[in-house]
Amino acid sequence: MPTLILVRHGRSTANTEGLLAGWTPGVALDERGAAQAAALPARLAALPIAEVVASPLQRCQETVRPLLDARPELRVHTDERIGECHYGDWSGRKLAELNDEPLMEVVQAHPSAAAFPGGESMRAMQTRAAEAVREWNARVERDHGPDAVYLMCSHGDIIKSLVADALGLHLDLFQRIHVDPCSVTAIRYTRLRPFLVRLGDTGDLSSLAPPKEPHGDDATVGGGAGAP
């Protein structure tokens, strides 16, 4: 099955202002975020990306734009299921204020029980995102073959929940995972299990290119030789 490249959007104006953006409209990349997005095509240059999927939110659409400009054969598929968690009444509020909310302790320590007032639960967020990935895996494999590479641009909590899903971790452990803005996380899916091959990577990505010999379904005993 395909390799999924998960890109968190570049740094946004909400990130620098300490706001929980959620689905608040008009949240764009800041100057640093735009520079991060501009550097993405070079970082991904070695990868034969078959499809690009993005959250509908502005900061994700802006993050993939330089990549699409560099590769005019690609177009973006917008999928709401990988959009940010619906934080409901918390959307647009200062994170410093939210730290005093009793629910924040649940979000941090027991997220599988957390449901945002006027929004969705974190379990529902993970479920919709994981279902989207599985559907896109099947679509990409059907259209481009089992060794295809495709990219999704999404949000921190979404990506962390997908990593937890791939590793078989309970959602209550997903806050132990961290991904920076415009970092790359890569998951290689197989028939029996996924392999997490990058987590929050901000450097060179050339070793993620498909090998001459197809990947098998088994883990490499001893760890393998790494990139050629």
Coordinates of C-alpha atoms in Angstrom, one line a residue:
M1 CA 0.0 0.0 0.0
P2 CA 1.1 3.6 -0.4
T3 CA 3.4 5.8 1.7
L4 CA 1.6 8.8 3.2
I5 CA 3.5 12.0 3.6
L6 CA 1.8 14.1 6.3
V7 CA 2.7 17.8 6.3
R8 CA 1.6 20.0 9.1
H9 CA 0.7 23.5 7.7
G10 CA 3.4 26.2 8.1
R11 CA 3.4 28.5 11.1
S12 CA 0.2 30.6 11.1
T13 CA -0.9 33.9 12.5
A14 CA -2.8 32.0 15.2
N15 CA 0.3 30.1 16.2
T16 CA 2.2 33.3 16.8
E17 CA -0.7 35.0 18.6
G18 CA -1.2 32.0 20.9
L19 CA -4.8 31.4 19.7
L20 CA -6.6 28.0 19.2
A21 CA -7.6 28.6 15.6
G22 CA -9.8 25.6 14.9
W23 CA -12.0 26.4 11.9
T24 CA -11.9 30.2 12.4
P25 CA -11.8 31.7 8.9
G26 CA -9.0 33.9 7.7
V27 CA -6.1 32.3 9.6
A28 CA -3.2 32.6 7.2
L29 CA 0.5 31.7 7.2
D30 CA 2.7 34.3 8.9
E31 CA 6.0 35.4 7.3
R32 CA 7.9 32.4 8.7
G33 CA 5.1 30.0 7.7
A34 CA 5.2 31.3 4.1
A35 CA 8.9 30.7 4.0
Q36 CA 8.5 27.2 5.3
A37 CA 5.9 26.5 2.6
A38 CA 8.2 28.0 -0.1
A39 CA 11.0 25.5 1.0
L40 CA 8.7 22.5 0.8
P41 CA 9.1 21.8 -2.9
A42 CA 12.9 21.5 -2.6
R43 CA 12.6 19.2 0.5
L44 CA 10.2 16.9 -1.4
A45 CA 12.0 17.1 -4.8
A46 CA 13.2 13.4 -4.6
L47 CA 9.7 12.1 -4.0
P48 CA 7.3 11.1 -6.9
I49 CA 4.2 12.5 -5.3
A50 CA 1.1 11.0 -6.9
E51 CA -1.6 13.0 -5.2
V52 CA -2.0 16.0 -2.9
V53 CA -4.8 16.2 -0.4
A54 CA -5.3 19.1 1.9
S55 CA -7.6 20.4 4.7
P56 CA -9.9 23.1 3.4
L57 CA -8.5 25.6 5.9
Q58 CA -6.6 28.5 4.5
R59 CA -3.3 27.8 6.2
C60 CA -3.1 24.3 4.7
Q61 CA -4.1 25.5 1.2
E62 CA -1.4 28.1 1.4
T63 CA 1.2 25.6 2.5
V64 CA 0.7 23.3 -0.5
R65 CA 0.5 26.2 -3.0
P66 CA 4.3 26.4 -3.7
L67 CA 4.4 22.6 -4.2
L68 CA 1.5 22.8 -6.7
D69 CA 3.2 25.7 -8.5
A70 CA 6.4 23.6 -8.7
R71 CA 4.6 20.6 -10.0
P72 CA 1.8 21.8 -12.4
E73 CA 0.8 18.2 -13.1
L74 CA -0.6 18.0 -9.5
R75 CA -3.8 19.5 -8.2
V76 CA -5.1 19.6 -4.7
H77 CA -7.9 17.5 -3.5
T78 CA -9.7 19.2 -0.5
D79 CA -11.0 16.8 2.1
E80 CA -12.8 18.1 5.2
R81 CA -12.2 15.0 7.1
I82 CA -8.5 16.0 7.6
G83 CA -9.6 19.5 8.7
E84 CA -8.8 20.7 12.1
C85 CA -10.6 19.5 15.2
H86 CA -13.9 21.3 15.6
Y87 CA -13.1 23.1 18.9
G88 CA -16.5 24.7 19.1
D89 CA -16.7 27.4 21.7
W90 CA -13.0 27.2 22.3
S91 CA -12.2 28.3 18.7
G92 CA -10.4 31.7 18.5
R93 CA -9.7 31.9 22.2
K94 CA -6.3 32.4 23.8
L95 CA -4.5 29.2 24.8
A96 CA -3.4 30.9 28.0
E97 CA -7.0 31.4 29.0
L98 CA -8.0 27.9 28.0
N99 CA -5.3 26.5 30.3
D100 CA -7.6 27.5 33.2
E101 CA -10.6 25.5 31.9
P102 CA -11.2 22.2 33.7
L103 CA -11.7 20.5 30.4
M104 CA -8.0 21.3 29.4
E105 CA -6.8 18.7 32.0
V106 CA -9.0 16.1 30.3
V107 CA -7.7 17.1 26.9
Q108 CA -4.1 16.7 28.1
A109 CA -4.4 13.5 30.2
H110 CA -7.6 11.7 28.9
P111 CA -8.3 13.0 25.4
S112 CA -10.5 10.0 24.5
A113 CA -13.0 11.4 27.0
A114 CA -12.7 15.0 25.8
A115 CA -15.5 16.7 23.8
F116 CA -15.4 20.4 23.1
P117 CA -18.4 22.5 24.0
G118 CA -20.3 23.2 20.8
G119 CA -17.7 21.2 18.9
E120 CA -16.7 17.6 18.5
S121 CA -15.0 14.9 20.6
M122 CA -11.3 14.0 20.0
R123 CA -12.4 10.4 19.3
A124 CA -14.6 11.6 16.5
M125 CA -11.7 13.7 15.1
Q126 CA -9.4 10.7 15.0
T127 CA -12.1 8.4 13.5
R128 CA -12.8 10.7 10.6
A129 CA -9.2 11.4 9.8
A130 CA -8.3 7.7 10.0
E131 CA -11.2 6.8 7.7
A132 CA -10.1 9.4 5.2
V133 CA -6.5 8.0 5.2
R134 CA -7.8 4.5 4.6
E135 CA -10.0 5.6 1.7
W136 CA -7.2 7.6 0.1
N137 CA -4.8 4.7 0.6
A138 CA -7.1 2.5 -1.5
R139 CA -7.7 5.2 -4.1
V140 CA -4.0 6.0 -4.5
E141 CA -3.1 2.3 -4.7
R142 CA -5.8 1.7 -7.3
D143 CA -4.8 4.6 -9.5
H144 CA -1.0 4.7 -9.0
G145 CA 0.2 1.3 -7.7
P146 CA 1.2 -0.1 -4.3
D147 CA 4.5 1.8 -4.0
A148 CA 2.9 5.2 -4.7
V149 CA 3.7 8.2 -2.5
Y150 CA 1.0 10.8 -1.7
L151 CA 0.8 13.9 0.5
M152 CA -1.7 15.2 3.0
C153 CA -1.5 18.7 4.5
S154 CA -3.3 18.8 7.8
H155 CA -3.1 20.0 11.4
G156 CA -1.2 19.1 14.5
D157 CA -3.9 17.2 16.4
I158 CA -5.0 15.4 13.3
I159 CA -1.5 14.3 12.4
K160 CA -0.8 13.2 16.0
S161 CA -4.0 11.2 16.1
L162 CA -3.0 9.5 12.8
V163 CA 0.4 8.6 14.2
A164 CA -1.2 7.1 17.3
D165 CA -3.6 5.1 15.0
A166 CA -0.6 3.8 12.9
L167 CA 1.3 2.8 16.0
G168 CA -1.7 1.1 17.7
L169 CA -1.5 3.7 20.5
H170 CA -4.6 4.5 22.5
L171 CA -5.8 8.1 21.9
D172 CA -5.0 8.9 25.5
L173 CA -1.3 8.7 24.6
F174 CA -1.4 10.9 21.6
Q175 CA -0.4 14.1 23.5
R176 CA 3.1 12.5 23.9
I177 CA 3.6 13.0 20.1
H178 CA 4.8 16.4 18.8
V179 CA 4.9 17.8 15.2
D180 CA 6.3 21.2 14.4
P181 CA 4.8 23.5 11.7
C182 CA 5.6 22.4 8.2
S183 CA 7.3 19.2 9.5
V184 CA 6.9 16.0 7.6
T185 CA 5.6 12.7 9.1
A186 CA 5.6 9.6 6.9
I187 CA 3.7 6.4 7.3
R188 CA 4.1 3.5 5.0
Y189 CA 1.1 1.3 4.9
T190 CA 1.1 -2.4 4.2
R191 CA -1.6 -5.0 4.1
L192 CA -1.0 -6.1 7.7
R193 CA 0.5 -3.1 9.5
P194 CA 1.7 0.5 9.0
F195 CA 5.3 1.6 9.6
L196 CA 6.1 5.1 11.0
V197 CA 9.2 6.1 9.0
R198 CA 9.4 9.8 9.8
L199 CA 8.0 11.8 12.7
G200 CA 8.1 15.6 12.7
D201 CA 11.0 15.8 10.2
T202 CA 12.2 19.2 9.2
G203 CA 15.2 18.1 7.2
D204 CA 16.1 16.1 4.1
L205 CA 13.5 13.7 2.8
S206 CA 15.2 12.0 -0.1
S207 CA 15.4 8.6 1.6
L208 CA 11.6 8.4 1.5
A209 CA 11.7 7.8 -2.3
P210 CA 10.4 4.4 -3.3
P211 CA 13.2 1.8 -3.4
K212 CA 14.2 -0.2 -6.5
E213 CA 12.9 -3.3 -4.7
P214 CA 9.4 -3.0 -3.4
H215 CA 8.8 -2.8 0.4
G216 CA 7.6 -6.1 2.0
D217 CA 5.0 -6.4 4.7
D218 CA 7.6 -7.4 7.4
A219 CA 9.8 -5.2 9.6
T220 CA 13.5 -5.4 8.9
V221 CA 15.2 -7.5 11.6
G222 CA 18.1 -5.6 13.0
G223 CA 16.9 -2.2 11.6
G224 CA 18.1 -2.3 8.0
A225 CA 20.7 -0.3 6.1
G226 CA 18.8 2.9 5.8
A227 CA 18.9 5.3 2.8
P228 CA 21.3 4.3 -0.1

